Each structure stands twice: as structure tokens, then as C-alpha cells.
XYZ file of C-alpha atoms in Angstrom:
412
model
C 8.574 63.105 67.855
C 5.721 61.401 65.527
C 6.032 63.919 63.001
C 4.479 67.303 64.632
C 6.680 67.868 68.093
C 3.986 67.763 70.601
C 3.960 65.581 73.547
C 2.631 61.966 73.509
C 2.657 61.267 77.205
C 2.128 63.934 78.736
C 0.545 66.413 76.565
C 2.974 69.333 76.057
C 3.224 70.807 72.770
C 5.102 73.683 71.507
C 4.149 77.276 72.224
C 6.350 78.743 69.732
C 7.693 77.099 66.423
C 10.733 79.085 64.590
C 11.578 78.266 60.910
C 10.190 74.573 59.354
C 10.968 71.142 61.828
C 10.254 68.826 59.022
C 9.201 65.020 60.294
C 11.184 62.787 58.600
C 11.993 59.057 58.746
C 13.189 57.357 62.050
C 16.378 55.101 62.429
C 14.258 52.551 61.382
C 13.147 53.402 58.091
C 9.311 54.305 59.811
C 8.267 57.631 57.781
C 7.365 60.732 59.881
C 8.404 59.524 63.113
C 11.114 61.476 63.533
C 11.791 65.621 63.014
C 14.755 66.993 61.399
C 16.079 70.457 61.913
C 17.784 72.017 59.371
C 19.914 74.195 61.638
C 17.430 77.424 61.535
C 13.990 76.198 63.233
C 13.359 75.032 66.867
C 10.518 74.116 69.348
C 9.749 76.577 72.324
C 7.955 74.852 75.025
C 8.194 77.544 77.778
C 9.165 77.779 81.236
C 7.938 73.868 82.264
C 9.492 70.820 83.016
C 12.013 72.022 85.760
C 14.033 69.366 87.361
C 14.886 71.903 90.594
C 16.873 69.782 93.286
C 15.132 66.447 91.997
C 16.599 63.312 90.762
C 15.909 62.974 87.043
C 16.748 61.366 84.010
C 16.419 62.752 80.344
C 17.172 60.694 77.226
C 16.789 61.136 73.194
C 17.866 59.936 69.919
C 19.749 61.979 68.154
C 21.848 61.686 64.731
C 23.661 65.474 63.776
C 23.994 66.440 60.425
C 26.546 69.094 60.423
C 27.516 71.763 62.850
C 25.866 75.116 61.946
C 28.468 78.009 61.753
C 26.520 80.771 63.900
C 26.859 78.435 67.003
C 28.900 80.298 69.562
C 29.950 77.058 71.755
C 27.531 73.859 71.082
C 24.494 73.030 69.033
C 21.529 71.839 71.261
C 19.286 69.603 70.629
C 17.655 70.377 73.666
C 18.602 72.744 76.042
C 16.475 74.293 78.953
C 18.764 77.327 80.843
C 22.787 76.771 80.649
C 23.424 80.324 79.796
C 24.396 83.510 81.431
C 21.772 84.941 80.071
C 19.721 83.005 82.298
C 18.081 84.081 86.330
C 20.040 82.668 88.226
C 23.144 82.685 85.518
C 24.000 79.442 84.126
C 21.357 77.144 86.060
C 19.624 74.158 83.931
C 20.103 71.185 81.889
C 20.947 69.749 78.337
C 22.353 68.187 75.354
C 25.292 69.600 73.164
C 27.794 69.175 70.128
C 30.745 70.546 69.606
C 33.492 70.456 67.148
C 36.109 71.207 69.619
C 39.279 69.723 67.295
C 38.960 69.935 63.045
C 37.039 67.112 62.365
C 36.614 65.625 65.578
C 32.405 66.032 67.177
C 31.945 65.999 70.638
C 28.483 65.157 72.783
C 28.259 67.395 76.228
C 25.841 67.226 79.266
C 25.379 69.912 80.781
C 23.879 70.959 84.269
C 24.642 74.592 86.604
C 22.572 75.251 89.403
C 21.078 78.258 91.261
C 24.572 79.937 93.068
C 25.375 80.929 89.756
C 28.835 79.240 89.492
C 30.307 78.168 86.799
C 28.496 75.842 84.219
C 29.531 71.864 84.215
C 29.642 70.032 81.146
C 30.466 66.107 80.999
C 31.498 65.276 77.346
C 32.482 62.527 75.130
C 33.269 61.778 71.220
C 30.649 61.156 69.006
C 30.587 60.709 64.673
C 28.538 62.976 62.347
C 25.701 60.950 60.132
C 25.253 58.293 63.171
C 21.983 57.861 64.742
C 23.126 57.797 68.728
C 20.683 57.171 72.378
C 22.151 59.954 74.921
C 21.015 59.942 78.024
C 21.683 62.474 81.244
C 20.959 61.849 84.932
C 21.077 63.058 88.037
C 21.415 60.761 90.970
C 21.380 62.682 94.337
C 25.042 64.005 94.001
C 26.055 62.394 90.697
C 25.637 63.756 87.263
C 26.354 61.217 84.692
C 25.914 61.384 80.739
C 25.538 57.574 78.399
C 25.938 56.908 74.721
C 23.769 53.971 73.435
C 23.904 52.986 76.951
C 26.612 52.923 78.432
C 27.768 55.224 81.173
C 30.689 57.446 79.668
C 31.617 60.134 81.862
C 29.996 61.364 85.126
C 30.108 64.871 87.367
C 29.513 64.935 90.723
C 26.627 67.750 92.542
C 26.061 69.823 95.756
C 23.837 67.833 97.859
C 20.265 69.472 97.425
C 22.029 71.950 94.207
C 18.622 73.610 92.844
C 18.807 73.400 88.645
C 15.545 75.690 88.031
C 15.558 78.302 85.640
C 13.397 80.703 83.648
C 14.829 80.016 80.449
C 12.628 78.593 78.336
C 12.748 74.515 77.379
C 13.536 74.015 73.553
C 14.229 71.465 71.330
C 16.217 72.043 68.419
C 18.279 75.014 69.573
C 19.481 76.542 72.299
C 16.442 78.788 73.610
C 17.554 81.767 76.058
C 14.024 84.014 76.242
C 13.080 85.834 78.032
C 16.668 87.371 78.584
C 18.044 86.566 74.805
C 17.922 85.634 71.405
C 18.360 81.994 70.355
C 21.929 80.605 69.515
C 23.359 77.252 68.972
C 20.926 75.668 66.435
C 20.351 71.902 65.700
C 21.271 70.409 62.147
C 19.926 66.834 62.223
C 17.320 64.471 63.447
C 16.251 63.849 66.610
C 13.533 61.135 68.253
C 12.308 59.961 71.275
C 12.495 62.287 73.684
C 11.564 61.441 76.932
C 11.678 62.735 80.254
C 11.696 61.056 84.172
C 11.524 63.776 86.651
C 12.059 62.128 90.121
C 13.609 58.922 88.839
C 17.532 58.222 88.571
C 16.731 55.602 85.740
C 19.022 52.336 86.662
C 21.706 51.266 84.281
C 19.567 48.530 83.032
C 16.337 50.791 82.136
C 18.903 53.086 80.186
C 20.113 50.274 78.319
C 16.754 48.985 77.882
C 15.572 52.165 76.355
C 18.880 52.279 74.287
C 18.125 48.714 72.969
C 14.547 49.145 71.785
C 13.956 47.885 68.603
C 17.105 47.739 67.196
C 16.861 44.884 64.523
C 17.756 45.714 61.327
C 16.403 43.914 58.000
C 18.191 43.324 54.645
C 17.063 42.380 51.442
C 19.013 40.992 48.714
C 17.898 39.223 45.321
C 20.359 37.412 42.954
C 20.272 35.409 39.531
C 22.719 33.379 40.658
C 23.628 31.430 43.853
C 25.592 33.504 46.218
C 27.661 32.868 49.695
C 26.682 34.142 53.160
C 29.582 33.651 55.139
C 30.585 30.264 54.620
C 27.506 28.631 52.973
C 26.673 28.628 49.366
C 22.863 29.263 48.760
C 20.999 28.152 45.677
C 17.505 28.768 46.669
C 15.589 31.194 48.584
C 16.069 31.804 52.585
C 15.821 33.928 55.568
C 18.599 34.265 57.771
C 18.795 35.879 61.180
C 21.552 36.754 63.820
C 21.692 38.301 66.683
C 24.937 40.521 67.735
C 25.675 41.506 71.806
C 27.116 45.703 71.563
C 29.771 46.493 74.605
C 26.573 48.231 75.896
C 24.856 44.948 76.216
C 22.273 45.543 73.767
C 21.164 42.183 71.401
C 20.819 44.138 67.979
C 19.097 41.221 65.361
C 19.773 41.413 61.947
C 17.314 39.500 59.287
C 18.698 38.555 56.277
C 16.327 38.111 53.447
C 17.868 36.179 50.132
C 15.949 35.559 47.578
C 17.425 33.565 44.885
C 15.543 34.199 41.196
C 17.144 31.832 38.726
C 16.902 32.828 35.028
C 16.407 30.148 32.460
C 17.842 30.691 29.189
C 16.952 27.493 27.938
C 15.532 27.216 24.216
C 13.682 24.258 23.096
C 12.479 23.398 19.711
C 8.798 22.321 18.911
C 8.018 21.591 14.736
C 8.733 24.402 13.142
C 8.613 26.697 16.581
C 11.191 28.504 18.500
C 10.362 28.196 22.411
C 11.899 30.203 25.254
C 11.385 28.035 28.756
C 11.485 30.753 30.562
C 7.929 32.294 31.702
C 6.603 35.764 32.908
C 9.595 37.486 31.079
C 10.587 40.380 28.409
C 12.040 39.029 25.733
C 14.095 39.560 22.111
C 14.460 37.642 19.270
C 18.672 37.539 18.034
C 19.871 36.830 14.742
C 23.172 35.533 15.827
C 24.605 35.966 12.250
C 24.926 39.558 12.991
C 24.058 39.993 16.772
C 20.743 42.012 15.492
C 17.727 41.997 16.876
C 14.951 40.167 15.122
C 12.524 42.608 14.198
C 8.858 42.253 16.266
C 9.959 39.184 17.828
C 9.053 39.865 21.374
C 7.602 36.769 22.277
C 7.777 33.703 24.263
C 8.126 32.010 21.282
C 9.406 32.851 17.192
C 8.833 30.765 14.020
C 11.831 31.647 11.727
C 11.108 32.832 8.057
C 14.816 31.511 7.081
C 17.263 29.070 8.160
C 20.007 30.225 10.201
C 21.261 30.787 14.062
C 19.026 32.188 16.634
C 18.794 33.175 20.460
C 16.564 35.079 22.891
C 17.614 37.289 25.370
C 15.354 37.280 28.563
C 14.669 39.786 31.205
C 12.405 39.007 34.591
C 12.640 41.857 35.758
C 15.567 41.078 38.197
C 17.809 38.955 36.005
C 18.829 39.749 32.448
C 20.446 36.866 30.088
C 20.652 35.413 26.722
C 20.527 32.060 25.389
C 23.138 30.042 23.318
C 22.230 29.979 19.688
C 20.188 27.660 17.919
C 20.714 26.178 14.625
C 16.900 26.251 12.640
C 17.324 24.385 9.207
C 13.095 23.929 8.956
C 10.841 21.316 10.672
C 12.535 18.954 12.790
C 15.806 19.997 11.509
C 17.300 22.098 14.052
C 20.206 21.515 16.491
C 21.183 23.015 19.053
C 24.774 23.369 19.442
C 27.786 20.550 19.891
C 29.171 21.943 22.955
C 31.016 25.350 22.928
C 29.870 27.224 25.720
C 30.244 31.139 26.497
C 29.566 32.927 29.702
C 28.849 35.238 31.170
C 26.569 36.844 28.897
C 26.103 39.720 29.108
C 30.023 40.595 30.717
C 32.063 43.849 31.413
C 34.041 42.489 28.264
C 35.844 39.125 29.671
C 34.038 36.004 29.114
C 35.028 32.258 29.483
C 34.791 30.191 26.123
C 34.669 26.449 26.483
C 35.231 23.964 23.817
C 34.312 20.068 24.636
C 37.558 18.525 25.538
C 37.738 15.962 22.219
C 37.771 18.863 20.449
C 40.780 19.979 18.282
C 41.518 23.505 18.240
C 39.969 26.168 15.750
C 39.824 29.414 14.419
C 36.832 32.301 15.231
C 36.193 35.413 14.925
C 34.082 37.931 16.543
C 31.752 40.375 14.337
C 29.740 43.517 15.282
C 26.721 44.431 14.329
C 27.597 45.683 11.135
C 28.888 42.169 10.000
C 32.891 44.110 10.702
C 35.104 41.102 12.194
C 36.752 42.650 15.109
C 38.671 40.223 16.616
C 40.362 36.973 15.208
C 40.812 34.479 18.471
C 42.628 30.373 17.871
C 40.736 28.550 20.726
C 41.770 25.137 22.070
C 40.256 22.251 23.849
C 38.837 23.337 27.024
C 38.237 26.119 29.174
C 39.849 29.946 28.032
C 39.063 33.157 30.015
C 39.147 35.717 27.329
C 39.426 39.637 27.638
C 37.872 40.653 24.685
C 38.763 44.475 24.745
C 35.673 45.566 22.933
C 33.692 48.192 23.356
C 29.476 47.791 24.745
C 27.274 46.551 22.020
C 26.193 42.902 20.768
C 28.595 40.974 18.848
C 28.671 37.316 17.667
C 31.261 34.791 17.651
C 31.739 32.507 15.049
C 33.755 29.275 14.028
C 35.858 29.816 10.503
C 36.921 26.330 10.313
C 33.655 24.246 11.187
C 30.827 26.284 10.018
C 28.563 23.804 10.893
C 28.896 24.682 14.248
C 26.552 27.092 15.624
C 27.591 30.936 16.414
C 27.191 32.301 19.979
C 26.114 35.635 20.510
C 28.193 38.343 22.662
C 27.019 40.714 24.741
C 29.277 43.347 26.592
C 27.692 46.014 28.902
């Protein structure tokens, strides 16, 4: 099903196309190489690929959106025959869904043959939104239908029972021309179709065709070291595994991680303001009031006046800001005696840290518009602190040493 519903193999393409089968992407993330139907359009192939008293084996991927509420007993995602309408009545083959309990989605195979009995369905429970290999076949007297593989229920046949019909093949609804209109549209996606006329597939070839290509990639990026499972990575890596289903397929998942560290770092060159980090946004703070340092986008900032100063930095995948800076002129500025703040920016609770000789002192923290919001005694040490405050930059400030440098707050 590469996107246009015609026949790869064996050249058979659609005599009749009702409503818009749009290709879509596959289970694998491949664009238009798969079709979805939205539960009003199907693909009329005609009166071909009958399976008669033959051995045979049909399979497709399949993943069903919702049920559409003009089906009368299943929705088909294909279907040749399997209605009274049919000549003989009820002879054919196909795929079905049902919701025979609220809430609870059935898959049927179905199979009736030319003495016009009764029509035989094999069924089993399947999930909306799921991406599923089904499989029917026919081997001499048995009838069995799989899921992803495995064999899960089976029907047994009249030696020699003849399945032809004049009912047209279809795929995406349940096609009954020449005798009738067509009911029990397909809402989903379907892939893969393929069909073995005079072959009972083995249980190993269905699993094999049930197993291809199922290895699934993910991608994740982080500032900051994170754990997979029980190791802790701090640099970039690629991690695979490989899981065994009940079916027996080996499904291999590749885990890309790609650590991007952010360095916040500010160093201090004559009379020059330097962030370390390189290939980055960046905004010059005025940690007296949290402000923004007008024009001061760059890597680096030469101060007009004395005073406190960070940078926040932005990658493009990591966002941070640095601890201020103390510039008092050429060769004059310090950097800090060892509070620390973090995270920055937070939801609103942040760690403070004073060095342990230090005695304890009074802060307080001060919006942008120089208002003190919050008064805060902090003691040697590490504090968590939930600041309560709504988003917006704020700075936090010593009131009993204001030598020491202010730190600037940023809650998101």
C-alpha cells in the first residue's frame, strides 16, 4: 500500500475507487507507505483473486481508528464475498471488526463456501489505535486466523469446500456488487497486504512476516545527565536492546541520548564581561533589579557602571543563567564567595546554599520593579526553598553583607 493502492507484485490495481484513501505514514514513521480510510472510501478490485478449494494464506497490517456507525455487523478491511447477497450466498473470505461488548473491539476471519450454509467466523480481541499483523489461512481442512503471529483461534473445513464467489474483492469496506451496495466501511490504516494462493504459509513464515522490521528508534536530548535504567550518563551514547514478544518476534529498540551540557560560566577579562559558553543566544542581567540589560546580546558586555551582572544563555536545547558577577572596573571584579542557587530557571522551588563557615543572614527577594517580595533568614548550608512567587525574574539579595554578590531568580 505505497501510497496509491495498486499492486506491487503482481500488478492489480483498483478498478473502482469510492470517496478519498489518503496514503499516510506506516508503523514506522515511513511517509506515504501506508493508506488510511476514513470510514467512507474503499478500493474495488473486481471479481479476481479467488481462493476456490485451494490452500491459501492472506495477511495485512492493520491499525482501526474507530468503528463507523452505518456498519451493520463488522468493518472490513478487506473482504471478498461473506454476504448473502452473494452467488452462492455467503461463500468467500476476509477480515473484520466488531464492537460486540461497549468498549470491547473484536478481529474476525471469516470464510463460507459454495453450499450456501451458514457463514464461519473465527474471532479474537483486539485494541483501537494499535497497529496489529492478522493473518488467515486455510490448510486443507483447517481455517485458522493469527495476531502478530501467533495462532489464536482456528475453524475446521469440508474437505475440497469451494470458497469462490462473484462478489467483488475490496479493500477498505465490505464490497457486495454486483448484487448490493457497500456496507461495513474501514476507519483506519492499513499496509501490507499480501496474498499466497496455493500456500498454507508455516507458522514460522507468518511470524517472519509479523516480525519484519520491527525496531523502533528513540531520541532524547538533555542539559543535564540523566539515568537509563540503572546507569547514570553524562555524555552522549547509543543504546540498543532487543526484546523476545510471546509470538517470538525480536523487536530492537535504539536508544539515542544525547547529552548537551550548558555552560553558564562567566569569566572576567580587563574591563570585559565574557560568557564561556559558544554558539548560543544570550542576555545581559542587571541583577540589582533582575532587568535585562538593554542591547546586550552578546557573547560578551563591557559594563558602563559598577554593579552585579549575569547572562542568561540559550543553545537552542538548554536554557540557563549564570551566577552574578561583581564588576567594580578593571581588574576589580569578583565573582561571588560561595552562595549558590539552583535550579535556575525553576517551577518556583530552588535550593540556596551558603558555604558551611558561614554564619547565618538575612535576604530578601525583589521583583523587577525593585518591590521586596519575600524576606527569607538562611543558614549555613544547603535549604530547599519554595518560594511561592509568581513567573517573572527576581533577584535575591544579602541585607546583612552587602558585599556579597546578588543572585538572580528565575521562575517559569
Amino acid at each position: 500500500m505505497d501510497g496509491n493502492g495498486s499492486d506491487t507484485v503482481g500488478g492489480l490495481v483498483p478498478i473502482t475507487i469510492q470517496g478519498i484513501p489518503l496514503d499516510t505514514t506506516d508503523r514506522f514513521g515511513n511517509s506515504g507507505q501506508a493508506m488510511w480510510f476514513d470510514g467512507n472510501s474503499f478500493f474495488r478490485y473486481g471479481n479476481v483473486l479467488e481462493m476456490d478449494s485451494a490452500n491459501f494464506t492472506i495477511s495485512l497490517w492493520c491499525s482501526v481508528e474507530e468503528l463507523t456507525p452505518a456498519a451493520t455487523h463488522h468493518d472490513f478491511p478487506l473482504k471478498k464475498g461473506t454476504t448473502i447477497f452473494g452467488n452462492p450466498s455467503h461463500s468467500g473470505y476476509g477480515f473484520g471488526f466488531r464492537d460486540e461488548n461497549p468498549d470491547t473491539l473484536s478481529l474476525a476471519g471469516f470464510w463460507g463456501d459454495q453450499t450456501g450454509g451458514p457463514l464461519h467466523d473465527v474471532t479474537t480481541p483486539v485494541q483501537f489505535d494499535q497497529w496489529y499483523h492478522v493473518a488467515i489461512s486455510r490448510c486443507d481442512t483447517i481455517f485458522r486466523l493469527y495476531l502478530n503471529g501467533v495462532v489464536v483461534n482456528t475453524d475446521t473445513l469440508p474437505l475440497g469446500a469451494d470458497l469462490t464467489t462473484d462478489v467483488h474483492l475490496s479493500i477498505g469496506a465490505g464490497d457486495r456488487y454486483p448484487h448490493a451496495s457497500v456496507n461495513g466501511y474501514f476507519k483506519g490504516f492499513i499496509d501490507d497486504v499480501r496474498f499466497y494462493k496455493g500456500r498454507c504459509l508455516s507458522s514460522s513464515e507468518i511470524v517472519a512476516l509479523a516480525c519484519t522490521e520491527m525496531m523502533v528508534s528513540l531520541d532524547t536530548t538533555s542539559c543535564d545527565p540523566i539515568m537509563v535504567g540503572d546507569t547514570l550518563l553524562s555524555t552522549s551514547a547509543m543504546l540498543m536492546e532487543t526484546f523476545t514478544s510471546l509470538g517470538g518476534c525480536d523487536s530492537t529498540v535504539i536508544h539515542n541520548i544525547t547529552i548537551t551540557p550548558l555552560d553558564t560560566t562567566v569569566i572576567l577579562d580587563a574591563d570585559v564581561m565574557i560568557a564561556v559558553q559558544d554558539s548560543a543566544d544570550y542576555q545581559w542581567i542587571d541583577c540589582s533589579n533582575g532587568q535585562p540589560v538593554p542591547g546586550e546580546t552578546g557573547q560578551s558586555f563591557t559594563p558602563m557602571d559598577d554593579g552585579n551582572y549575569a547572562v542568561q544563555v540559550d543553545n537552542g536545547v538548554c536554557q540557563g543563567t549564570s551566577e552574578c558577577a561583581t564588576f567594580l572596573g578593571l581588574n576589580e571584579a569578583t565573582a561571588g564567595v560561595g552562595l549558590r542557587v539552583w535550579p535556575v530557571p525553576s517551577g518556583g522551588r530552588v535550593n540556596i546554599q551558603l558555604p558551611l563557615n558561614s554564619s547565618s543572614s538575612r535576604y530578601q527577594i525583589v521583583n523587577a520593579t525593585g518591590q521586596v517580595v519575600r524576606q527569607l533568614l538562611l543558614r549555613a548550608g544547603n535549604q530547599e526553598v519554595d518560594l511561592d512567587l509568581p513567573a517573572g525574574a527576581y533577584v535575591l539579595r544579602n541585607t546583612t553583607n552587602a558585599r556579597t554578590p546578588s543572585k538572580i531568580l528565575i521562575i517559569q
